[in-house]
Amino acid sequence: MDIKTLGFLMATALHLLQPLAAMADEAPPKSGNAVFDRAVELVIDNFHDASALPRFSAAVRQEIGTGPLNANSSETRVDKAIDIVLASLQSSHTGRFEPDTIAYFELADIFRFAIRNDMRRLFPPDGQVSYPGIGMIAEPLAGSLFVSDVYDGSPAARAGILTGDEILSVDGAPYHEIASFSDKVGRTVEIRLRRNAGAEPTTVKVAVERLRPLRTFEQAIEASIGVSEQNGKRIGYVRLWTLSAPDGLDIVAREMADGRLKDVDGMVVDLRGRWGGGPSDAAELFVGDTPTFRLIPRKGEATLANMRWQKPVVAIIDEGARSGLELFAYALKSNGIPLVGARTAGALLAGRAYLLPDDSLLEVAVSDAVIGDDVRLEGIGVAPDIPVAFSLPYAAGRDPQRNAAVQEMQRILAGG
């Protein structure tokens, strides 16, 4: 084949491919529904992986063409359509959150600077995020609701609610994360629950408080700290519910430098959190080489400027360890610290929140995340060194993963 013929064929092929490329790059049509269309626009403009957008646009076209999706569509139809098109991206840090969920308030606080212009309107009068609640998360499983998280020190914890409890009702009505506690701050609610399969339900009274998400996480981190003595060795414990709380890591550092954890022989660090976030070098607290550093003024108390833990560490992970907590887990594992539990979520991207016209929150993954030259945890996660299964229903507060982590620390301290 001569050069002239080859050139003609290549030009013809490019000409035929141009309509396909244009179709892939072409913005999807508008539905006429303001919430749906704004969600689509934000994804098209900000999603980090441009190669996923043709698939996303195809999903948008299919939703618009399937059943009525317009300005008069029901909320249920719009909710389903948005969920379907976002799912087509197959990405973490991408989802829609509505004001009837705890996640909405927690993410609004985490992303408060991204939506700062609307904070006073959304959370009058001072723009501080808060919601009525008891510090408990329940997840649907096999047609029932089971408590998956009880924030340390929360009203739910003080009332004796345990992980694995089946939630049957709140004040005689079905449980809803926000609606069950609205207009009840300062009062108590009666929560009907079942602790063991087949057992008769019991009722507990729980105080309803107005919770500020990031402050609640800081309090939970501080309340989680404990020390147990095993075979003459003192083992400390802390649960990092999130790395997004401004004072979360500082609380741990102060306790290790001068507080309850100062004289322990080893630490169990629980990364089974709720959200990630935080600085990319957060794990330096446990694996960094910089010595502990204090500033001592002429008058007044010394200020802890830098803390580095130099004693043994064991960490606990599961699918609750996501985003920044996964990076934390990866850093620990890379430095030889054993991880106990189950594989992490595989959700390590950078997300940003946007407000939709109905004031729901749209989180969009705006940046890829790469460790070193080519390590990605998105869709993969971090595997434990010591796998330990955990079954949520009717766990009655039992925690085999934490028990295994303490046993591993005992082995290390015994010279194993």
Coordinates of C-alpha atoms in Angstrom, one line a residue:
M1 CA 0.0 0.0 0.0
D2 CA 1.5 3.3 -1.0
I3 CA 1.6 6.4 1.2
K4 CA -1.1 8.2 -0.7
T5 CA -3.6 5.3 -0.3
L6 CA -2.7 4.9 3.4
G7 CA -3.3 8.6 3.9
F8 CA -6.7 8.4 2.2
L9 CA -7.8 5.5 4.4
M10 CA -6.7 7.2 7.6
A11 CA -8.5 10.4 6.6
T12 CA -11.6 8.4 5.9
A13 CA -11.4 6.5 9.2
L14 CA -11.0 9.8 11.1
H15 CA -14.0 11.3 9.3
L16 CA -16.1 8.3 10.3
L17 CA -15.0 8.5 13.9
Q18 CA -15.7 12.2 14.3
P19 CA -19.5 11.8 14.8
L20 CA -18.9 9.1 17.4
A21 CA -16.4 11.4 19.3
A22 CA -18.8 14.3 19.1
M23 CA -21.6 12.2 20.4
A24 CA -19.4 11.1 23.4
D25 CA -18.4 14.7 24.2
E26 CA -21.8 16.1 23.6
A27 CA -23.5 17.3 26.7
P28 CA -26.7 15.3 27.6
P29 CA -30.1 17.0 27.1
K30 CA -31.9 18.8 29.8
S31 CA -34.8 17.1 31.6
G32 CA -36.5 20.3 32.7
N33 CA -36.1 19.3 36.4
A34 CA -33.9 21.8 38.2
V35 CA -32.5 19.4 40.8
F36 CA -31.7 16.6 38.3
D37 CA -30.2 19.0 35.7
R38 CA -28.0 20.8 38.2
A39 CA -26.7 17.5 39.5
V40 CA -25.8 16.4 35.9
E41 CA -24.2 19.8 35.2
L42 CA -22.0 19.6 38.3
V43 CA -20.8 16.1 37.5
I44 CA -20.0 17.0 33.9
D45 CA -18.1 20.1 35.0
N46 CA -16.2 18.6 38.0
F47 CA -15.9 14.8 38.0
H48 CA -12.2 13.9 38.0
D49 CA -12.3 11.2 35.3
A50 CA -13.3 12.5 31.9
S51 CA -13.3 9.0 30.5
A52 CA -16.3 8.1 32.6
L53 CA -18.5 11.0 31.3
P54 CA -19.7 9.3 28.1
R55 CA -21.1 6.5 30.2
F56 CA -22.6 9.0 32.6
S57 CA -24.2 10.9 29.7
A58 CA -25.6 7.8 28.3
A59 CA -27.2 7.0 31.7
V60 CA -28.6 10.5 31.8
R61 CA -30.2 10.2 28.3
Q62 CA -31.7 6.8 29.3
E63 CA -33.2 8.2 32.5
I64 CA -34.7 11.2 30.7
G65 CA -36.2 8.9 28.1
T66 CA -37.6 6.4 30.6
G67 CA -40.8 7.6 32.2
P68 CA -41.6 11.2 33.0
L69 CA -38.6 13.2 34.2
N70 CA -39.4 16.9 34.0
A71 CA -40.2 19.9 36.2
N72 CA -43.3 18.1 37.5
S73 CA -41.7 14.8 38.3
S74 CA -42.2 13.5 41.8
E75 CA -39.4 13.6 44.4
T76 CA -39.3 9.8 44.3
R77 CA -38.7 9.8 40.6
V78 CA -36.0 12.4 40.7
D79 CA -34.3 10.7 43.7
K80 CA -34.2 7.4 41.8
A81 CA -32.9 9.1 38.6
I82 CA -30.1 10.9 40.3
D83 CA -29.0 7.7 42.2
I84 CA -29.0 5.7 38.9
V85 CA -26.9 8.2 36.9
L86 CA -24.4 8.7 39.8
A87 CA -24.1 5.0 40.1
S88 CA -23.0 4.8 36.5
L89 CA -19.7 6.6 37.5
Q90 CA -18.8 3.6 39.7
S91 CA -16.9 6.0 42.0
S92 CA -16.5 6.7 45.7
H93 CA -17.0 10.2 47.0
T94 CA -19.9 10.7 44.6
G95 CA -23.4 10.7 45.9
R96 CA -26.5 12.8 46.9
F97 CA -27.4 13.3 50.6
E98 CA -30.8 14.7 51.8
P99 CA -31.6 16.6 55.0
D100 CA -33.5 13.6 56.5
T101 CA -30.2 11.7 57.0
I102 CA -27.4 12.1 59.6
A103 CA -24.9 11.9 56.7
Y104 CA -26.2 15.1 55.3
F105 CA -25.4 17.0 58.5
E106 CA -22.1 15.4 59.0
L107 CA -21.0 16.1 55.5
A108 CA -22.3 19.6 55.6
D109 CA -20.0 20.2 58.6
I110 CA -17.1 18.5 56.9
F111 CA -17.6 20.6 53.7
R112 CA -18.7 23.7 55.5
F113 CA -16.2 25.9 53.7
A114 CA -17.4 24.7 50.3
I115 CA -20.9 25.8 51.1
R116 CA -20.0 28.7 53.4
N117 CA -22.2 31.2 51.5
D118 CA -25.3 29.2 52.4
M119 CA -24.5 28.1 56.0
R120 CA -26.5 30.8 57.8
R121 CA -29.5 30.2 55.6
L122 CA -29.3 26.4 56.0
F123 CA -28.5 26.4 59.7
P124 CA -29.9 29.6 61.3
P125 CA -29.1 31.8 63.1
D126 CA -25.3 31.4 63.3
G127 CA -24.6 28.9 60.5
Q128 CA -23.4 26.2 62.9
V129 CA -24.4 22.7 61.7
S130 CA -26.5 20.7 64.2
Y131 CA -29.2 18.1 64.3
P132 CA -31.5 16.5 66.9
G133 CA -30.2 13.0 67.7
I134 CA -28.8 10.5 70.1
G135 CA -25.4 9.6 68.6
M136 CA -26.3 6.3 66.9
I137 CA -26.3 5.0 63.3
A138 CA -28.6 2.1 62.3
E139 CA -28.3 0.3 59.0
P140 CA -30.8 -1.9 57.2
L141 CA -29.9 -5.5 56.9
A142 CA -32.1 -8.4 55.8
G143 CA -35.3 -6.3 56.3
S144 CA -34.4 -5.1 59.8
L145 CA -32.5 -2.2 61.2
F146 CA -29.3 -2.9 63.3
V147 CA -27.2 -0.4 65.2
S148 CA -23.8 -0.2 63.3
D149 CA -22.3 2.6 65.3
V150 CA -22.7 4.1 68.7
Y151 CA -20.6 7.2 69.2
D152 CA -18.6 7.0 72.3
G153 CA -19.9 9.2 75.1
S154 CA -23.2 9.9 73.2
P155 CA -26.7 9.7 74.7
A156 CA -27.1 6.3 73.0
A157 CA -23.9 5.0 74.6
R158 CA -24.9 6.3 78.0
A159 CA -28.3 4.7 77.7
G160 CA -26.6 1.3 77.0
I161 CA -27.5 0.8 73.4
L162 CA -25.0 -1.6 71.8
T163 CA -23.7 -2.3 68.4
G164 CA -25.8 -5.1 66.8
D165 CA -29.1 -4.1 68.6
E166 CA -32.1 -4.4 66.3
I167 CA -34.1 -1.1 66.4
L168 CA -37.8 -1.7 66.3
S169 CA -39.4 1.7 67.0
V170 CA -38.9 5.1 68.6
D171 CA -41.8 6.4 70.7
G172 CA -43.9 3.7 69.1
A173 CA -43.2 4.8 65.5
P174 CA -40.7 3.5 62.8
Y175 CA -37.2 4.8 63.3
H176 CA -36.0 7.7 61.1
E177 CA -32.6 9.2 61.5
I178 CA -33.8 12.8 61.9
A179 CA -37.6 12.8 62.0
S180 CA -37.7 10.5 65.0
F181 CA -36.0 13.1 67.2
S182 CA -37.2 16.4 65.7
D183 CA -38.8 18.7 68.3
K184 CA -37.6 16.4 71.1
V185 CA -34.3 18.0 72.1
G186 CA -34.1 18.2 75.9
R187 CA -36.6 15.3 76.2
T188 CA -36.2 11.5 76.3
V189 CA -37.5 9.0 73.7
E190 CA -38.3 5.4 74.2
I191 CA -36.4 3.1 71.9
R192 CA -37.7 -0.4 71.5
L193 CA -35.0 -2.8 70.6
R194 CA -34.1 -6.5 70.4
R195 CA -30.6 -7.5 71.6
N196 CA -30.7 -11.2 70.8
A197 CA -32.4 -13.1 67.9
G198 CA -35.8 -14.3 69.0
A199 CA -35.6 -12.5 72.4
E200 CA -38.4 -10.4 73.7
P201 CA -38.0 -6.7 72.9
T202 CA -36.8 -4.3 75.6
T203 CA -37.3 -0.5 75.9
V204 CA -34.6 2.0 76.8
K205 CA -35.0 5.7 77.4
V206 CA -32.5 8.0 75.6
A207 CA -32.0 11.7 76.0
V208 CA -32.2 13.7 72.7
E209 CA -29.6 16.3 72.3
R210 CA -28.7 18.9 69.6
L211 CA -25.5 17.4 68.1
R212 CA -22.9 19.4 66.3
P213 CA -21.3 16.8 64.0
L214 CA -17.6 17.6 64.2
R215 CA -17.7 18.4 67.9
T216 CA -19.6 15.2 68.4
F217 CA -16.8 13.3 66.7
E218 CA -14.1 15.0 68.8
Q219 CA -16.0 14.1 72.0
A220 CA -16.4 10.5 70.7
I221 CA -12.7 10.2 70.0
E222 CA -11.9 11.6 73.5
A223 CA -14.5 9.3 75.2
S224 CA -13.2 6.2 73.4
I225 CA -9.8 6.5 75.0
G226 CA -9.2 3.7 77.5
V227 CA -6.5 1.7 79.1
S228 CA -6.6 -2.0 80.0
E229 CA -4.1 -4.2 81.8
Q230 CA -3.2 -7.5 80.3
N231 CA -0.6 -9.8 81.9
G232 CA 1.1 -6.9 83.7
K233 CA 1.1 -4.7 80.5
R234 CA -0.9 -1.6 80.0
I235 CA -2.6 -1.4 76.6
G236 CA -4.2 1.9 75.4
Y237 CA -7.1 2.2 72.9
V238 CA -8.5 5.0 70.9
R239 CA -11.1 5.1 68.1
L240 CA -10.5 7.6 65.3
W241 CA -14.1 8.2 64.1
T242 CA -12.9 10.7 61.5
L243 CA -9.8 12.7 60.6
S244 CA -12.0 15.6 59.6
A245 CA -12.6 16.9 63.2
P246 CA -10.3 19.9 63.7
D247 CA -9.1 18.8 67.2
G248 CA -9.3 15.0 66.7
L249 CA -5.7 14.1 66.3
D250 CA -4.6 16.8 68.8
I251 CA -6.7 15.2 71.4
V252 CA -4.9 11.8 70.9
A253 CA -1.5 13.5 70.8
R254 CA -2.1 15.3 74.1
E255 CA -3.4 12.1 75.8
M256 CA -0.3 10.2 74.6
A257 CA 2.1 13.0 75.7
D258 CA 0.7 13.9 79.1
G259 CA -2.6 12.2 79.6
R260 CA -4.2 8.8 80.1
L261 CA -2.1 7.2 77.4
K262 CA 1.3 8.5 78.5
D263 CA 2.4 5.4 80.4
V264 CA 0.8 2.6 78.4
D265 CA 3.1 0.0 76.9
G266 CA 1.3 -0.3 73.5
M267 CA -1.5 1.3 71.6
V268 CA -4.5 -0.2 69.7
V269 CA -5.7 2.4 67.2
D270 CA -9.2 1.8 65.8
L271 CA -9.7 3.1 62.3
R272 CA -13.2 1.8 61.9
G273 CA -14.5 5.3 61.3
R274 CA -17.4 7.1 59.9
W275 CA -15.7 9.5 57.5
G276 CA -12.1 10.0 56.3
G277 CA -10.7 13.5 55.6
G278 CA -7.8 14.9 57.5
P279 CA -4.2 15.6 56.5
S280 CA -2.4 13.2 54.2
D281 CA 0.4 12.8 56.8
A282 CA -1.9 12.0 59.7
A283 CA -0.2 8.6 60.3
E284 CA 3.0 10.5 61.2
L285 CA 1.7 10.6 64.7
F286 CA 2.5 6.9 65.0
V287 CA 5.2 6.3 62.4
G288 CA 7.1 9.6 62.1
D289 CA 10.8 9.9 63.1
T290 CA 10.6 13.5 64.3
P291 CA 11.0 13.6 68.1
T292 CA 8.3 15.0 70.4
F293 CA 8.7 18.8 70.6
R294 CA 7.3 21.3 73.1
L295 CA 7.4 25.1 73.3
I296 CA 8.0 26.4 76.8
P297 CA 7.4 30.1 77.5
R298 CA 8.8 32.1 80.3
K299 CA 5.4 32.2 82.0
G300 CA 2.6 29.8 81.5
E301 CA 2.3 26.1 80.5
A302 CA 4.3 24.3 77.9
T303 CA 2.6 23.8 74.5
L304 CA 2.9 20.5 72.7
A305 CA 4.0 21.3 69.2
N306 CA 4.8 17.9 67.9
M307 CA 4.1 14.4 69.2
R308 CA 5.5 11.1 67.9
W309 CA 4.6 7.7 69.4
Q310 CA 7.6 5.4 69.8
K311 CA 6.0 2.3 71.3
P312 CA 4.2 -0.7 69.7
V313 CA 1.0 -0.1 67.7
V314 CA -1.8 -2.4 66.3
A315 CA -4.6 -1.0 64.2
I316 CA -8.1 -2.2 63.5
I317 CA -9.7 -1.7 60.1
D318 CA -12.9 -2.6 58.2
E319 CA -15.1 -1.1 55.5
G320 CA -15.7 1.9 57.8
A321 CA -12.1 2.9 57.2
R322 CA -12.4 5.0 54.1
S323 CA -10.7 7.9 52.4
G324 CA -8.2 9.5 54.6
L325 CA -8.4 6.7 57.1
E326 CA -7.4 4.3 54.4
L327 CA -4.4 6.3 53.6
F328 CA -3.7 6.2 57.4
A329 CA -4.0 2.4 57.4
Y330 CA -1.8 2.1 54.3
A331 CA 0.9 4.2 56.0
L332 CA 0.8 2.1 59.1
K333 CA 1.0 -1.2 57.1
S334 CA 3.9 0.1 55.0
N335 CA 5.8 0.7 58.3
G336 CA 5.2 -2.8 59.6
I337 CA 2.3 -2.1 61.9
P338 CA -0.1 -5.0 61.9
L339 CA -3.7 -4.4 60.8
V340 CA -6.5 -6.5 62.3
G341 CA -10.1 -6.9 60.9
A342 CA -11.4 -6.7 57.4
R343 CA -10.5 -5.0 54.1
T344 CA -11.0 -1.2 54.0
A345 CA -13.7 0.5 51.8
G346 CA -11.5 1.1 48.7
A347 CA -12.7 4.7 48.6
L348 CA -9.7 7.0 48.3
L349 CA -10.5 10.0 46.1
A350 CA -10.9 13.7 46.9
G351 CA -14.5 14.8 47.1
R352 CA -16.2 18.2 47.1
A353 CA -19.7 19.1 48.1
Y354 CA -22.2 21.3 46.2
L355 CA -25.7 22.4 47.1
L356 CA -28.5 21.4 44.7
P357 CA -31.6 23.7 44.2
D358 CA -33.6 21.7 46.8
D359 CA -30.7 22.1 49.4
S360 CA -29.7 18.5 49.2
L361 CA -25.9 17.9 49.1
L362 CA -24.1 16.5 46.0
E363 CA -20.7 15.1 46.7
V364 CA -18.5 14.8 43.6
A365 CA -15.1 13.1 43.3
V366 CA -13.0 16.0 41.9
S367 CA -9.5 14.5 42.1
D368 CA -7.8 11.2 41.8
A369 CA -5.6 10.0 44.7
V370 CA -2.2 8.3 44.1
I371 CA 0.2 7.1 46.7
G372 CA 3.8 7.3 45.7
D373 CA 4.2 6.9 41.9
D374 CA 1.3 4.5 41.1
V375 CA -0.5 3.0 44.1
R376 CA -4.3 3.6 44.1
L377 CA -6.6 2.3 46.8
E378 CA -9.9 3.3 45.0
G379 CA -11.9 0.1 44.4
I380 CA -9.1 -2.0 46.1
G381 CA -8.7 -1.0 49.7
V382 CA -6.2 -2.2 52.3
A383 CA -6.2 -5.8 53.3
P384 CA -5.7 -6.8 57.0
D385 CA -2.7 -8.7 58.1
I386 CA -4.9 -10.6 60.6
P387 CA -8.4 -11.1 59.1
V388 CA -11.2 -11.2 61.6
A389 CA -14.8 -11.4 60.6
F390 CA -17.5 -9.4 62.3
S391 CA -21.2 -10.2 62.1
L392 CA -23.4 -7.2 63.0
P393 CA -26.9 -8.6 63.7
Y394 CA -27.4 -9.2 67.5
A395 CA -23.7 -8.7 68.2
A396 CA -24.7 -7.4 71.7
G397 CA -21.7 -5.2 71.8
R398 CA -19.3 -8.1 71.2
D399 CA -16.2 -7.0 69.2
P400 CA -14.1 -9.9 68.0
Q401 CA -11.9 -7.5 65.9
R402 CA -11.0 -5.4 68.9
N403 CA -10.4 -8.5 71.0
A404 CA -8.0 -9.9 68.3
A405 CA -6.1 -6.6 68.2
V406 CA -5.6 -6.6 71.9
Q407 CA -4.4 -10.2 71.7
E408 CA -1.9 -9.2 69.0
M409 CA -0.7 -6.4 71.1
Q410 CA -0.2 -8.8 74.0
R411 CA 1.8 -11.1 71.7
I412 CA 4.0 -8.2 70.7
L413 CA 4.6 -7.0 74.2
A414 CA 5.4 -10.5 75.3
G415 CA 8.3 -10.4 72.8
G416 CA 6.5 -12.4 70.0

